[in-house]
Structures are given as structure tokens and as C-alpha cells.
PDB file of C-alpha atoms in Angstrom:
ATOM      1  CA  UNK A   1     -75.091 -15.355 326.283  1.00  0.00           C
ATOM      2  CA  UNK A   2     -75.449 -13.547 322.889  1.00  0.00           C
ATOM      3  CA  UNK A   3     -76.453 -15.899 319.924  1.00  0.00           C
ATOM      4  CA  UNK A   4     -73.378 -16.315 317.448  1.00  0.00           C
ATOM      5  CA  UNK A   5     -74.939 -14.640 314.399  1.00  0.00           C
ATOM      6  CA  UNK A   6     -75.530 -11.261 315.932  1.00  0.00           C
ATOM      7  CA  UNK A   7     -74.108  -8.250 314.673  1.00  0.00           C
ATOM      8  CA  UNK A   8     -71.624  -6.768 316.892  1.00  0.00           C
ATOM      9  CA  UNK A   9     -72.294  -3.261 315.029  1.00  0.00           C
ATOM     10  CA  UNK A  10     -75.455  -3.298 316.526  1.00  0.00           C
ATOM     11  CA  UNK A  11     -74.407  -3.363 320.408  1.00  0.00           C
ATOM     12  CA  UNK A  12     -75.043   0.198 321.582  1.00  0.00           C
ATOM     13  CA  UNK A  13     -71.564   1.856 323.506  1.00  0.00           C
ATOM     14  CA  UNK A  14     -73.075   4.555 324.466  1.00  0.00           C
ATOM     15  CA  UNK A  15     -76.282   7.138 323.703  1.00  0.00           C
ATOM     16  CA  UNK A  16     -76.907  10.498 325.039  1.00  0.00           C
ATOM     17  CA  UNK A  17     -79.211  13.947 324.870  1.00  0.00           C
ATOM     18  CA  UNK A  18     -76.775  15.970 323.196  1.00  0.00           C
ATOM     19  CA  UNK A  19     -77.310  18.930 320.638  1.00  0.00           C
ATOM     20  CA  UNK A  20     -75.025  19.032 317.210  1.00  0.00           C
ATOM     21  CA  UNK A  21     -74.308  21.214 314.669  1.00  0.00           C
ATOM     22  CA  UNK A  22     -72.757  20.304 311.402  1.00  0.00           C
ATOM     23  CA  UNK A  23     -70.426  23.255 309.706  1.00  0.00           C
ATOM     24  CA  UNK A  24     -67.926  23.305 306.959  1.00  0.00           C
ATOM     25  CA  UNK A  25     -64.071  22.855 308.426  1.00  0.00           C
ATOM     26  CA  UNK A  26     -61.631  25.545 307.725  1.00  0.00           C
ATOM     27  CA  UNK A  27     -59.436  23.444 306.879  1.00  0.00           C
ATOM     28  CA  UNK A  28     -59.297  21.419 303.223  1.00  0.00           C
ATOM     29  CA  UNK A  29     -61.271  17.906 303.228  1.00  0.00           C
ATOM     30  CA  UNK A  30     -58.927  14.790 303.953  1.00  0.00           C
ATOM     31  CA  UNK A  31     -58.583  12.578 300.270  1.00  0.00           C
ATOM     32  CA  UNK A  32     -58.563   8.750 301.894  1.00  0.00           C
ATOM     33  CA  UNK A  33     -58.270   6.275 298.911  1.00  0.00           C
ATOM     34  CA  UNK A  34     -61.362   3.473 299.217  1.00  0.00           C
ATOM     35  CA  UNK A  35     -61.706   0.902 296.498  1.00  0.00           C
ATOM     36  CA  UNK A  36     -64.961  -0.339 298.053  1.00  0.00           C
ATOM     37  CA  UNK A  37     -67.734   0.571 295.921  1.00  0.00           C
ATOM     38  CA  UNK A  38     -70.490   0.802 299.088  1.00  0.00           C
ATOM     39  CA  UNK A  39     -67.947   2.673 300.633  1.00  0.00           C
ATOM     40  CA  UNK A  40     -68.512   5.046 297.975  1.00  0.00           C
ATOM     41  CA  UNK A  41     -71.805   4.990 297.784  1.00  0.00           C
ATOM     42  CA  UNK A  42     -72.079   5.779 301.972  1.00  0.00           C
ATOM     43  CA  UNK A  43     -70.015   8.681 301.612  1.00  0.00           C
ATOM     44  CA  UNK A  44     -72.557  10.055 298.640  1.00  0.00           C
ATOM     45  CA  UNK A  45     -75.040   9.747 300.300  1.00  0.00           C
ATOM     46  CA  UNK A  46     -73.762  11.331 304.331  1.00  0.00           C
ATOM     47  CA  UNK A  47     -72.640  14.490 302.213  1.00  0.00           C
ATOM     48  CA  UNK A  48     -76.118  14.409 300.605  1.00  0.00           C
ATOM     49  CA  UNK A  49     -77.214  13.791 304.509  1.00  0.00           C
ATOM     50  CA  UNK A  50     -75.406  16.434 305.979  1.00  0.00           C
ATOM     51  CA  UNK A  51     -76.000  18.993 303.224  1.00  0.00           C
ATOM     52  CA  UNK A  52     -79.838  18.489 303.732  1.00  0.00           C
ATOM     53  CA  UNK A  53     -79.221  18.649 307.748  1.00  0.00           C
ATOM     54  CA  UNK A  54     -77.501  22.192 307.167  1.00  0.00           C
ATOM     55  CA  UNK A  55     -79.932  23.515 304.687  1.00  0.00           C
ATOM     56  CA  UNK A  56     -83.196  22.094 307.149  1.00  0.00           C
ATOM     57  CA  UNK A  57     -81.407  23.928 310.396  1.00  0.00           C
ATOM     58  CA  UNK A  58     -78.312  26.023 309.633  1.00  0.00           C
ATOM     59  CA  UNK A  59     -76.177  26.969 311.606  1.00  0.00           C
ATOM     60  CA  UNK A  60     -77.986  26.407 314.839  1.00  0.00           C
ATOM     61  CA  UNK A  61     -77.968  23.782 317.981  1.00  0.00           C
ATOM     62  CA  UNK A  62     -80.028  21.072 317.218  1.00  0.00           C
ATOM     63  CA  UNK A  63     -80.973  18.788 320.480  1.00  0.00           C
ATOM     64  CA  UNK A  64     -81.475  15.538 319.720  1.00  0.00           C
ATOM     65  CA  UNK A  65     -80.250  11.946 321.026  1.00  0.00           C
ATOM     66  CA  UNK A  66     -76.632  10.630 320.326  1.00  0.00           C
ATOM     67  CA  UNK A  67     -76.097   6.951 319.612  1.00  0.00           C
ATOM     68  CA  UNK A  68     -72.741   5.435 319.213  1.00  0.00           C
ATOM     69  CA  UNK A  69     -72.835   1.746 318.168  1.00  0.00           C
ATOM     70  CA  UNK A  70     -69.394  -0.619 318.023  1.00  0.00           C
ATOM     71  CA  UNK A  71     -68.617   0.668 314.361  1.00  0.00           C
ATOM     72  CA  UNK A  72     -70.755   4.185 313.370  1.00  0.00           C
ATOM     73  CA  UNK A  73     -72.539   7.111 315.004  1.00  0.00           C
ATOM     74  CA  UNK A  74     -76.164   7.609 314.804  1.00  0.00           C
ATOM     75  CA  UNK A  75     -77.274  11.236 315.897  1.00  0.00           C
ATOM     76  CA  UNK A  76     -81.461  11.615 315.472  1.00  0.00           C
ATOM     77  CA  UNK A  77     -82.996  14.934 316.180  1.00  0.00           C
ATOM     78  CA  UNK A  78     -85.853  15.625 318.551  1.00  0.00           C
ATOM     79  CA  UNK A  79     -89.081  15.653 316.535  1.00  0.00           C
ATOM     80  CA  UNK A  80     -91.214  19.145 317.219  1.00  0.00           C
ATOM     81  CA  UNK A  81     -94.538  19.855 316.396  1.00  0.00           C
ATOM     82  CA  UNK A  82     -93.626  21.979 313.147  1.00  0.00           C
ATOM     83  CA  UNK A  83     -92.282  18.788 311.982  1.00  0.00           C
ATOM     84  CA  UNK A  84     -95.124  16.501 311.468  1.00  0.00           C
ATOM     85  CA  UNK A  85     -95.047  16.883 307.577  1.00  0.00           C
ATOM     86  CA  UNK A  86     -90.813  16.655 307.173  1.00  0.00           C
ATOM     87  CA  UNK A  87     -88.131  14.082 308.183  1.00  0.00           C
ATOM     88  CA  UNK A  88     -86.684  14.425 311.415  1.00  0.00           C
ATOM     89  CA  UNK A  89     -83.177  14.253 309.215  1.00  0.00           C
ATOM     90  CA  UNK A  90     -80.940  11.771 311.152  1.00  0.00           C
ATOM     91  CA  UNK A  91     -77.343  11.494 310.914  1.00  0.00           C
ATOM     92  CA  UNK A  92     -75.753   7.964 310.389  1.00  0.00           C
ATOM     93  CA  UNK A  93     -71.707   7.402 309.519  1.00  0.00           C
ATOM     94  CA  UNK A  94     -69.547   4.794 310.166  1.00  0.00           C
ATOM     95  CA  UNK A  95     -66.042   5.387 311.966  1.00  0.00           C
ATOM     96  CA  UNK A  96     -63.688   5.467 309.077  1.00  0.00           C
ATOM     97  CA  UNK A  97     -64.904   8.807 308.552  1.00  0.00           C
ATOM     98  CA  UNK A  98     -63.842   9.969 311.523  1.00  0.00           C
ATOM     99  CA  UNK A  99     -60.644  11.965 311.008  1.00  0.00           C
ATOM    100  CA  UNK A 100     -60.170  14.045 313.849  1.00  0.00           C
ATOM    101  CA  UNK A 101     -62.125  14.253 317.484  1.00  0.00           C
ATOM    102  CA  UNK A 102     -61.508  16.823 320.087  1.00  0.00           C
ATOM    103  CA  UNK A 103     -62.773  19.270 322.824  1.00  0.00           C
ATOM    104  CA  UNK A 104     -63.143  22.581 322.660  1.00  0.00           C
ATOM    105  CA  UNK A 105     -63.695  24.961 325.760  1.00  0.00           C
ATOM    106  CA  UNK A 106     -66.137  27.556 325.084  1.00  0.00           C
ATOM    107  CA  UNK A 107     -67.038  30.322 327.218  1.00  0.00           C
ATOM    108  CA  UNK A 108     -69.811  28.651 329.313  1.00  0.00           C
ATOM    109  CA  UNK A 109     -69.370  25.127 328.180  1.00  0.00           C
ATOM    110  CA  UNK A 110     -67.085  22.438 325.997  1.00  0.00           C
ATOM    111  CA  UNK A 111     -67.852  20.639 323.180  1.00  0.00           C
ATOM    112  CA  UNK A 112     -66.512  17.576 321.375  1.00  0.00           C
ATOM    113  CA  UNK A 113     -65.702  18.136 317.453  1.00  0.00           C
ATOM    114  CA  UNK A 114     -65.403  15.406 315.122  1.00  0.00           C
ATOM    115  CA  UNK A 115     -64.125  16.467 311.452  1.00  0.00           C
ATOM    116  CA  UNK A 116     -65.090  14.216 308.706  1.00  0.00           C
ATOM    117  CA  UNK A 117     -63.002  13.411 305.354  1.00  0.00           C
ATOM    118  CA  UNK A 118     -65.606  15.184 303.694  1.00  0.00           C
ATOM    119  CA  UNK A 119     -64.872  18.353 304.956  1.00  0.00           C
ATOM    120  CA  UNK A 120     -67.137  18.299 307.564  1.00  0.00           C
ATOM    121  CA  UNK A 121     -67.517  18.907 311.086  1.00  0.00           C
ATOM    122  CA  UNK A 122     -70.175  17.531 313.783  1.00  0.00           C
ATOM    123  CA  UNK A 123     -69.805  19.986 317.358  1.00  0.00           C
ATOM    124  CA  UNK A 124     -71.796  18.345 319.727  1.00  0.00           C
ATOM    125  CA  UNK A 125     -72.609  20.142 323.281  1.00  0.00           C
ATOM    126  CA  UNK A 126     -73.562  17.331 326.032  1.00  0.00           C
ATOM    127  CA  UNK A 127     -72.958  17.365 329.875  1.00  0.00           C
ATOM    128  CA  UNK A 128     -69.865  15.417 329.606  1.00  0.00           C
ATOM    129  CA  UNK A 129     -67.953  16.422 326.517  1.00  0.00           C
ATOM    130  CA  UNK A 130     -64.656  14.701 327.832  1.00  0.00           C
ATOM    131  CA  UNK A 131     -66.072  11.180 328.784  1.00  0.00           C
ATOM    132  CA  UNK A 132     -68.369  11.470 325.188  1.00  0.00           C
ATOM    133  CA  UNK A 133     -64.961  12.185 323.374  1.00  0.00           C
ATOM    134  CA  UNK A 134     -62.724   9.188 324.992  1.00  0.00           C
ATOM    135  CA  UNK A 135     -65.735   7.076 324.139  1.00  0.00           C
ATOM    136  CA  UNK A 136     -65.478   8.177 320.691  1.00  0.00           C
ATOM    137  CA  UNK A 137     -61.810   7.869 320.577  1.00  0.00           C
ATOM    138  CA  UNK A 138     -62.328   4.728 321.536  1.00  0.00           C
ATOM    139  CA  UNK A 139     -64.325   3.040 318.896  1.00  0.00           C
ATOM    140  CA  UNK A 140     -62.702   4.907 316.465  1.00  0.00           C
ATOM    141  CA  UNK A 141     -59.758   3.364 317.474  1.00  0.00           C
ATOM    142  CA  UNK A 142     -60.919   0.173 317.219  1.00  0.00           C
ATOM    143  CA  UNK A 143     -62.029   0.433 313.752  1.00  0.00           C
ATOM    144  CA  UNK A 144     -58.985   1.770 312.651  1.00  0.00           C
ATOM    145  CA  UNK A 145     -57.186  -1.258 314.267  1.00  0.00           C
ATOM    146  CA  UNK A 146     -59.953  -3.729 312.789  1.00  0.00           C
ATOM    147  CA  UNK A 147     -59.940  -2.673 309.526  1.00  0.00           C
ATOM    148  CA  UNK A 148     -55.649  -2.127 309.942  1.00  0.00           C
TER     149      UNK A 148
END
């Protein structure tokens, strides 16, 4: 039985090899009103994240391990050899975020899109983009309804 002081957004849902690649939407950046002040301060600093993610690798596939916890999504690259002097550049955000998740069907495979209220969007390619997706939908949901 789990101790009562442990932090529930520390339980692991779900992880998975995936690859992602962050891009600009098309469409204009959701304005969501937050009074909290760390709130703030998170959202500085995943757009300073995610710029430095697309200026280190553009606008290519990055593989790399998905990890989705009970309240935010953790995506850390696979280290290489060439990067033994730099940051692997991980990807952290929490949930309320999250605007939008979906699948696309591509030509040879699907993905699962999540746009971000920054204007944002994180494709990720995985072996099972629907089941990934739900259990996105999922969480998400549930932080919505917690925080409701």
C-alpha cells in the first residue's frame, strides 16, 4: 500500500519509444487567463524549452522516450554520441497546456498531435498512436476536471 504523503504526480500512466517533433501551429495561440504566478513562470520557461528544442533539431523526428505521469508529460531524447558536450534537451509540461490532442493518418503511419496554448504543437510517431492518444485524453481530462 502506497505511503500517504506520496505524490500522485509522480505515478507513471504510461511511457513509450516514440519520436516528436515540435512545430509552430497554423492556427493563432489559445489566450487562457492564469493568475498563478508559477503558472507563469512554467509557461516562460516550456516556450524557452521548446524554442531551444527547435533551434537544437529543427524540423526533424527526434526518437526519444515518452513519459506521461498523472498530471504532465515528460518527453527525453535519446542521447547520441555527438552529444556528450550538450543537453539532451527534455521536454516537461503539465496538462493544462494541453489544448487540443488528435491523430493524424499519414501516408505510411499516424501520429498523435497535441497543440499547446503557446502556439505550439508536439507530433509524436509511436506504434500505437490511437491507444497513446486516449491515454492522453485521459489525463488531460482528469486535470481539467481536478482543477474544474
Amino acid at each position: 500500500m502506497p505511503e500517504g504523503d506520496m505524490n500522485a504526480s509522480r505515478w507513471v500512466v504510461a511511457a513509450c519509444d516514440t519520436d516528436v517533433m515540435v512545430s509552430e501551429s497554423t492556427s493563432s495561440p489559445a489566450s487562457e487567463s492564469h493568475d498563478d504566478a508559477d503558472h507563469d513562470q512554467f509557461n516562460q520557461s516550456l516556450a524557452w524549452t521548446l524554442r531551444r528544442f527547435q533551434d537544437r533539431f529543427g524540423s526533424s523526428w527526434v526518437p526519444g522516450r515518452v513519459i506521461l505521469s498523472s498530471d504532465a508529460l515528460q518527453f527525453r531524447p535519446r542521447e547520441t554520441e555527438s552529444d556528450a558536450t550538450s543537453s539532451p534537451t527534455p521536454i516537461a509540461l503539465h496538462f493544462d497546456e494541453v489544448i487540443d490532442i488528435s491523430t493524424e493518418a499519414r501516408l505510411f503511419s499516424k501520429t498523435v498531435r497535441v497543440a499547446l496554448a503557446s502556439g505550439q504543437v508536439l507530433t509524436f510517431r509511436c506504434r500505437a498512436p490511437e491507444v497513446f492518444a486516449e491515454q492522453l485524453r485521459t489525463v488531460a481530462g482528469a486535470v481539467r476536471a481536478l482543477s474544474a
